[in-house]
PDB file of C-alpha atoms in Angstrom:
ATOM      1  CA  MET A  27       3.492  22.319  22.793  1.00 45.00           C
ATOM      2  CA  SER A  28       3.939  18.568  23.066  1.00 46.00           C
ATOM      3  CA  PHE A  29       3.109  15.636  20.817  1.00 43.00           C
ATOM      4  CA  ARG A  30       0.195  14.874  23.156  1.00 48.00           C
ATOM      5  CA  ASP A  31      -1.138  18.434  22.761  1.00 55.00           C
ATOM      6  CA  LEU A  32      -0.965  18.218  18.985  1.00 52.00           C
ATOM      7  CA  THR A  33      -2.594  14.811  18.701  1.00 52.00           C
ATOM      8  CA  ALA A  34      -5.378  16.115  20.944  1.00 65.00           C
ATOM      9  CA  CYS A  35      -6.196  18.495  18.076  1.00 84.00           C
ATOM     10  CA  LEU A  36      -7.281  15.497  16.005  1.00 92.00           C
ATOM     11  CA  PRO A  37     -10.723  13.958  16.482  1.00 94.00           C
ATOM     12  CA  ASP A  38     -10.844  10.755  18.565  1.00 92.00           C
ATOM     13  CA  TRP A  39     -11.729   8.558  15.587  1.00 93.00           C
ATOM     14  CA  VAL A  40      -8.299   9.246  14.012  1.00 93.00           C
ATOM     15  CA  GLU A  41      -6.614   7.190  16.750  1.00 87.00           C
ATOM     16  CA  GLY A  42      -7.663   4.023  14.953  1.00 86.00           C
ATOM     17  CA  PHE A  43      -5.269   4.950  12.153  1.00 83.00           C
ATOM     18  CA  LEU A  44      -2.393   5.056  14.630  1.00 79.00           C
ATOM     19  CA  ALA A  45      -3.213   1.733  16.288  1.00 73.00           C
ATOM     20  CA  ASP A  46      -0.756  -0.293  14.209  1.00 80.00           C
ATOM     21  CA  PRO A  47       2.539   1.637  13.964  1.00 80.00           C
ATOM     22  CA  ASP A  48       4.068  -1.088  11.787  1.00 84.00           C
ATOM     23  CA  ARG A  49       1.361  -1.046   9.119  1.00 90.00           C
ATOM     24  CA  VAL A  50       2.801  -0.330   5.700  1.00 94.00           C
ATOM     25  CA  TYR A  51       1.127   1.529   2.843  1.00 97.00           C
ATOM     26  CA  ALA A  52       3.341   0.124   0.090  1.00 95.00           C
ATOM     27  CA  SER A  53       2.138   2.107  -2.917  1.00 97.00           C
ATOM     28  CA  THR A  54       1.425   5.744  -3.648  1.00 98.00           C
ATOM     29  CA  GLU A  55      -2.200   4.789  -4.305  1.00 98.00           C
ATOM     30  CA  ALA A  56      -2.502   3.015  -0.932  1.00 98.00           C
ATOM     31  CA  ARG A  57      -1.210   6.134   0.845  1.00 98.00           C
ATOM     32  CA  MET A  58      -3.611   8.325  -1.081  1.00 98.00           C
ATOM     33  CA  ARG A  59      -6.525   5.971  -0.317  1.00 98.00           C
ATOM     34  CA  LEU A  60      -5.765   6.463   3.375  1.00 97.00           C
ATOM     35  CA  VAL A  61      -5.723  10.265   3.232  1.00 98.00           C
ATOM     36  CA  VAL A  62      -8.855  10.401   1.055  1.00 98.00           C
ATOM     37  CA  GLU A  63     -10.520   8.133   3.626  1.00 98.00           C
ATOM     38  CA  LEU A  64      -9.393  10.527   6.382  1.00 98.00           C
ATOM     39  CA  SER A  65     -10.953  13.447   4.487  1.00 98.00           C
ATOM     40  CA  ARG A  66     -14.183  11.500   3.887  1.00 98.00           C
ATOM     41  CA  LEU A  67     -14.482  10.431   7.518  1.00 97.00           C
ATOM     42  CA  ASN A  68     -13.787  13.976   8.689  1.00 97.00           C
ATOM     43  CA  VAL A  69     -16.803  15.132   6.683  1.00 97.00           C
ATOM     44  CA  GLU A  70     -18.935  12.130   7.710  1.00 96.00           C
ATOM     45  CA  HIS A  71     -18.205  12.667  11.426  1.00 96.00           C
ATOM     46  CA  GLY A  72     -18.678  16.445  11.176  1.00 95.00           C
ATOM     47  CA  THR A  73     -15.234  17.014  12.692  1.00 96.00           C
ATOM     48  CA  GLY A  74     -13.816  19.405  10.090  1.00 96.00           C
ATOM     49  CA  GLY A  75     -13.327  20.260   6.459  1.00 96.00           C
ATOM     50  CA  PRO A  76     -12.918  17.888   3.501  1.00 98.00           C
ATOM     51  CA  PHE A  77      -9.146  17.540   3.634  1.00 98.00           C
ATOM     52  CA  GLY A  78      -6.858  14.754   4.833  1.00 98.00           C
ATOM     53  CA  ALA A  79      -3.092  14.329   4.852  1.00 98.00           C
ATOM     54  CA  GLY A  80      -0.375  12.037   6.112  1.00 97.00           C
ATOM     55  CA  VAL A  81       3.383  12.056   6.535  1.00 98.00           C
ATOM     56  CA  PHE A  82       4.867   8.721   5.464  1.00 98.00           C
ATOM     57  CA  GLU A  83       8.342   7.242   5.363  1.00 97.00           C
ATOM     58  CA  THR A  84       8.958   7.270   1.625  1.00 97.00           C
ATOM     59  CA  GLU A  85      10.719   3.903   1.311  1.00 96.00           C
ATOM     60  CA  THR A  86       8.815   1.816   3.839  1.00 96.00           C
ATOM     61  CA  GLY A  87       5.371   3.385   3.425  1.00 97.00           C
ATOM     62  CA  ARG A  88       4.951   3.541   7.210  1.00 96.00           C
ATOM     63  CA  LEU A  89       2.497   6.215   8.373  1.00 97.00           C
ATOM     64  CA  VAL A  90       4.292   8.611  10.711  1.00 96.00           C
ATOM     65  CA  ALA A  91       1.422  11.048  11.296  1.00 96.00           C
ATOM     66  CA  PRO A  92      -2.095  11.592   9.956  1.00 97.00           C
ATOM     67  CA  GLY A  93      -3.816  14.947   9.698  1.00 97.00           C
ATOM     68  CA  VAL A  94      -7.331  16.168   9.032  1.00 97.00           C
ATOM     69  CA  ASN A  95      -8.686  19.658   8.614  1.00 97.00           C
ATOM     70  CA  ARG A  96      -9.829  21.151  11.942  1.00 96.00           C
ATOM     71  CA  VAL A  97     -10.230  24.851  11.037  1.00 94.00           C
ATOM     72  CA  VAL A  98     -13.878  25.297  12.034  1.00 93.00           C
ATOM     73  CA  PRO A  99     -14.076  23.106  15.185  1.00 93.00           C
ATOM     74  CA  ALA A 100     -10.736  24.434  16.498  1.00 91.00           C
ATOM     75  CA  ASN A 101     -11.477  28.052  15.528  1.00 90.00           C
ATOM     76  CA  CYS A 102      -7.997  28.126  14.069  1.00 91.00           C
ATOM     77  CA  SER A 103      -7.318  29.189  10.471  1.00 91.00           C
ATOM     78  CA  ILE A 104      -4.009  27.294  10.340  1.00 94.00           C
ATOM     79  CA  ALA A 105      -5.447  23.916  11.432  1.00 95.00           C
ATOM     80  CA  HIS A 106      -5.165  22.458   7.936  1.00 97.00           C
ATOM     81  CA  ALA A 107      -4.625  18.721   7.453  1.00 98.00           C
ATOM     82  CA  GLU A 108      -1.119  19.244   6.060  1.00 98.00           C
ATOM     83  CA  ILE A 109      -0.050  21.539   8.902  1.00 97.00           C
ATOM     84  CA  LEU A 110      -1.299  19.116  11.561  1.00 97.00           C
ATOM     85  CA  ALA A 111       0.307  16.083   9.871  1.00 97.00           C
ATOM     86  CA  ILE A 112       3.660  17.883   9.579  1.00 97.00           C
ATOM     87  CA  ALA A 113       3.539  19.229  13.141  1.00 96.00           C
ATOM     88  CA  ILE A 114       2.587  15.855  14.623  1.00 95.00           C
ATOM     89  CA  ALA A 115       5.319  14.084  12.640  1.00 96.00           C
ATOM     90  CA  GLN A 116       7.944  16.593  13.793  1.00 96.00           C
ATOM     91  CA  GLN A 117       6.889  16.270  17.415  1.00 94.00           C
ATOM     92  CA  LYS A 118       6.725  12.488  17.219  1.00 94.00           C
ATOM     93  CA  LEU A 119      10.186  12.263  15.640  1.00 95.00           C
ATOM     94  CA  GLN A 120      11.549  15.107  17.789  1.00 95.00           C
ATOM     95  CA  SER A 121      12.909  17.001  14.784  1.00 96.00           C
ATOM     96  CA  TYR A 122      11.811  20.266  13.217  1.00 96.00           C
ATOM     97  CA  ASP A 123      13.429  19.018   9.989  1.00 97.00           C
ATOM     98  CA  LEU A 124      11.982  15.803   8.539  1.00 97.00           C
ATOM     99  CA  GLY A 125      14.912  15.762   6.133  1.00 96.00           C
ATOM    100  CA  SER A 126      17.597  15.757   8.827  1.00 93.00           C
ATOM    101  CA  GLU A 127      20.769  13.766   8.274  1.00 94.00           C
ATOM    102  CA  GLY A 128      20.360  10.158   9.343  1.00 94.00           C
ATOM    103  CA  MET A 129      16.574  10.310   9.125  1.00 95.00           C
ATOM    104  CA  PRO A 130      14.671   8.333   6.450  1.00 97.00           C
ATOM    105  CA  ALA A 131      13.136  10.396   3.644  1.00 97.00           C
ATOM    106  CA  HIS A 132       9.539  11.458   4.274  1.00 98.00           C
ATOM    107  CA  GLU A 133       6.720  12.443   1.948  1.00 98.00           C
ATOM    108  CA  LEU A 134       3.525  14.343   2.553  1.00 98.00           C
ATOM    109  CA  VAL A 135       0.447  12.839   0.923  1.00 98.00           C
ATOM    110  CA  THR A 136      -2.528  15.169   0.780  1.00 98.00           C
ATOM    111  CA  SER A 137      -6.051  14.732  -0.534  1.00 98.00           C
ATOM    112  CA  THR A 138      -5.955  18.132  -2.278  1.00 98.00           C
ATOM    113  CA  GLU A 139      -3.096  20.244  -3.575  1.00 98.00           C
ATOM    114  CA  PRO A 140      -1.726  22.572  -0.887  1.00 98.00           C
ATOM    115  CA  CYS A 141      -2.997  26.095  -0.329  1.00 96.00           C
ATOM    116  CA  ALA A 142      -0.528  28.996  -0.149  1.00 96.00           C
ATOM    117  CA  MET A 143       0.028  28.535   3.613  1.00 96.00           C
ATOM    118  CA  CYS A 144       0.580  24.773   3.416  1.00 97.00           C
ATOM    119  CA  LEU A 145       2.903  25.213   0.447  1.00 97.00           C
ATOM    120  CA  GLY A 146       5.174  27.357   2.620  1.00 96.00           C
ATOM    121  CA  ALA A 147       5.045  24.812   5.434  1.00 97.00           C
ATOM    122  CA  ILE A 148       6.013  22.021   3.038  1.00 98.00           C
ATOM    123  CA  VAL A 149       9.155  23.913   2.019  1.00 96.00           C
ATOM    124  CA  TRP A 150      10.309  24.271   5.645  1.00 96.00           C
ATOM    125  CA  SER A 151       9.165  20.845   6.856  1.00 98.00           C
ATOM    126  CA  GLY A 152      11.987  18.781   5.371  1.00 97.00           C
ATOM    127  CA  VAL A 153       9.762  16.364   3.451  1.00 98.00           C
ATOM    128  CA  ARG A 154      11.350  15.151   0.226  1.00 98.00           C
ATOM    129  CA  GLY A 155       8.125  14.388  -1.602  1.00 98.00           C
ATOM    130  CA  LEU A 156       4.588  15.700  -2.029  1.00 98.00           C
ATOM    131  CA  VAL A 157       1.752  13.572  -3.425  1.00 98.00           C
ATOM    132  CA  CYS A 158      -1.571  15.281  -4.232  1.00 98.00           C
ATOM    133  CA  GLY A 159      -5.050  13.971  -5.055  1.00 98.00           C
ATOM    134  CA  ALA A 160      -7.538  16.674  -6.075  1.00 98.00           C
ATOM    135  CA  ARG A 161      -6.320  19.819  -7.801  1.00 98.00           C
ATOM    136  CA  GLU A 162      -6.435  23.379  -6.507  1.00 96.00           C
ATOM    137  CA  GLU A 163      -9.200  24.171  -9.004  1.00 96.00           C
ATOM    138  CA  ASP A 164     -11.308  21.328  -7.568  1.00 97.00           C
ATOM    139  CA  ALA A 165     -11.196  23.022  -4.146  1.00 96.00           C
ATOM    140  CA  GLN A 166     -11.901  26.423  -5.703  1.00 94.00           C
ATOM    141  CA  ARG A 167     -14.963  25.057  -7.529  1.00 94.00           C
ATOM    142  CA  VAL A 168     -16.604  24.300  -4.180  1.00 94.00           C
ATOM    143  CA  GLY A 169     -15.692  27.764  -2.870  1.00 93.00           C
ATOM    144  CA  PHE A 170     -12.360  27.446  -1.050  1.00 92.00           C
ATOM    145  CA  ASP A 171      -9.798  30.224  -1.566  1.00 89.00           C
ATOM    146  CA  GLU A 172      -6.394  28.583  -1.904  1.00 90.00           C
ATOM    147  CA  GLY A 173      -4.514  31.884  -1.704  1.00 90.00           C
ATOM    148  CA  PRO A 174      -1.817  33.299  -3.969  1.00 91.00           C
ATOM    149  CA  LYS A 175       0.744  30.727  -5.111  1.00 93.00           C
ATOM    150  CA  LEU A 176       3.579  30.877  -7.597  1.00 91.00           C
ATOM    151  CA  PRO A 177       2.309  29.950 -11.075  1.00 92.00           C
ATOM    152  CA  ASP A 178       4.954  27.194 -11.212  1.00 96.00           C
ATOM    153  CA  TRP A 179       4.765  26.066  -7.595  1.00 97.00           C
ATOM    154  CA  VAL A 180       5.542  22.489  -8.644  1.00 98.00           C
ATOM    155  CA  GLY A 181       8.781  23.595 -10.301  1.00 98.00           C
ATOM    156  CA  ALA A 182       9.670  25.713  -7.267  1.00 97.00           C
ATOM    157  CA  LEU A 183       9.311  22.690  -4.964  1.00 98.00           C
ATOM    158  CA  GLU A 184      11.258  20.454  -7.304  1.00 98.00           C
ATOM    159  CA  GLN A 185      14.096  23.026  -7.409  1.00 97.00           C
ATOM    160  CA  ARG A 186      14.276  22.593  -3.630  1.00 97.00           C
ATOM    161  CA  GLY A 187      14.580  18.818  -3.957  1.00 97.00           C
ATOM    162  CA  ILE A 188      10.926  18.024  -3.196  1.00 98.00           C
ATOM    163  CA  ALA A 189       9.470  15.601  -5.756  1.00 98.00           C
ATOM    164  CA  VAL A 190       5.832  16.327  -6.659  1.00 98.00           C
ATOM    165  CA  THR A 191       3.249  13.815  -7.899  1.00 98.00           C
ATOM    166  CA  ARG A 192      -0.222  15.064  -8.816  1.00 98.00           C
ATOM    167  CA  ASP A 193      -3.651  13.631  -9.663  1.00 98.00           C
ATOM    168  CA  VAL A 194      -3.308  10.413  -7.642  1.00 98.00           C
ATOM    169  CA  LEU A 195      -6.901   9.157  -7.199  1.00 98.00           C
ATOM    170  CA  ARG A 196      -8.046  12.650  -8.178  1.00 98.00           C
ATOM    171  CA  GLU A 197     -11.655  11.622  -8.834  1.00 98.00           C
ATOM    172  CA  GLU A 198     -12.031  10.020  -5.383  1.00 98.00           C
ATOM    173  CA  ALA A 199     -10.493  13.051  -3.687  1.00 98.00           C
ATOM    174  CA  ARG A 200     -12.628  15.478  -5.679  1.00 98.00           C
ATOM    175  CA  ALA A 201     -15.776  13.503  -4.759  1.00 98.00           C
ATOM    176  CA  VAL A 202     -15.159  14.269  -1.068  1.00 98.00           C
ATOM    177  CA  LEU A 203     -14.984  18.008  -1.828  1.00 98.00           C
ATOM    178  CA  VAL A 204     -18.228  17.872  -3.815  1.00 97.00           C
ATOM    179  CA  SER A 205     -19.966  15.828  -1.111  1.00 97.00           C
ATOM    180  CA  TYR A 206     -18.887  18.350   1.532  1.00 96.00           C
ATOM    181  CA  LYS A 207     -20.426  21.211  -0.423  1.00 95.00           C
ATOM    182  CA  GLU A 208     -23.613  19.258  -1.211  1.00 95.00           C
ATOM    183  CA  THR A 209     -24.144  18.469   2.483  1.00 93.00           C
ATOM    184  CA  GLY A 210     -23.779  22.151   3.447  1.00 93.00           C
ATOM    185  CA  GLY A 211     -20.315  22.053   5.016  1.00 92.00           C
ATOM    186  CA  PRO A 212     -19.049  25.551   5.824  1.00 90.00           C
ATOM    187  CA  VAL A 213     -16.671  26.999   3.262  1.00 89.00           C
ATOM    188  CA  TYR A 214     -14.458  29.171   5.438  1.00 82.00           C
ATOM    189  CA  ASN A 215     -12.012  31.835   4.255  1.00 74.00           C
ATOM    190  CA  GLY A 216     -13.651  31.879   0.827  1.00 61.00           C
ATOM    191  CA  ARG A 217     -12.801  35.528   0.185  1.00 63.00           C
ATOM    192  CA  LYS A 218     -10.851  36.340  -2.939  1.00 60.00           C
ATOM    193  CA  SER A 219      -8.830  39.491  -3.538  1.00 49.00           C
ATOM    194  CA  THR A 220     -10.960  42.480  -4.561  1.00 47.00           C
ATOM    195  CA  ARG A 221      -8.168  44.095  -6.555  1.00 47.00           C
TER     196      ARG A 221
END
């Protein structure tokens, strides 16, 4: 699979966010505003679920790769915003490890805390930071099943050298989730364990 194949997974409107490769998102809030906007536009355009993400160079704030949720339109349960952003960044930079020696540090900024699958991908991706907007319980309130995660998943990431920041623009991120539910967006994989 090539970078071109992966970027084709994203809706056409996302290309506008890649138009200026030198644009800098200097603050954590500016990066989160971008990914919340990605999640909002994904809902508004009807191109996927209410989740957005981006891989950024930590020091410069340069966007390496955006991601939006494409589960329903792609008929692919792993097409989460975080997974697509990580995969596109790795293809673009030609490295399966975004923490490789000689490479600048990268962080993943995501509009909602990661589900169990995305949490695993974060560990293997090589990012050195994770910034989250809405909380897991915000996604669960609208019906999404985030899967089984370690009770102290934040501590587990930090033990692996991945800094975690939570609740950045949480209200704005949560509003996208609520809007998605209110407009009848499909809540896929909403099954919880029956045990």
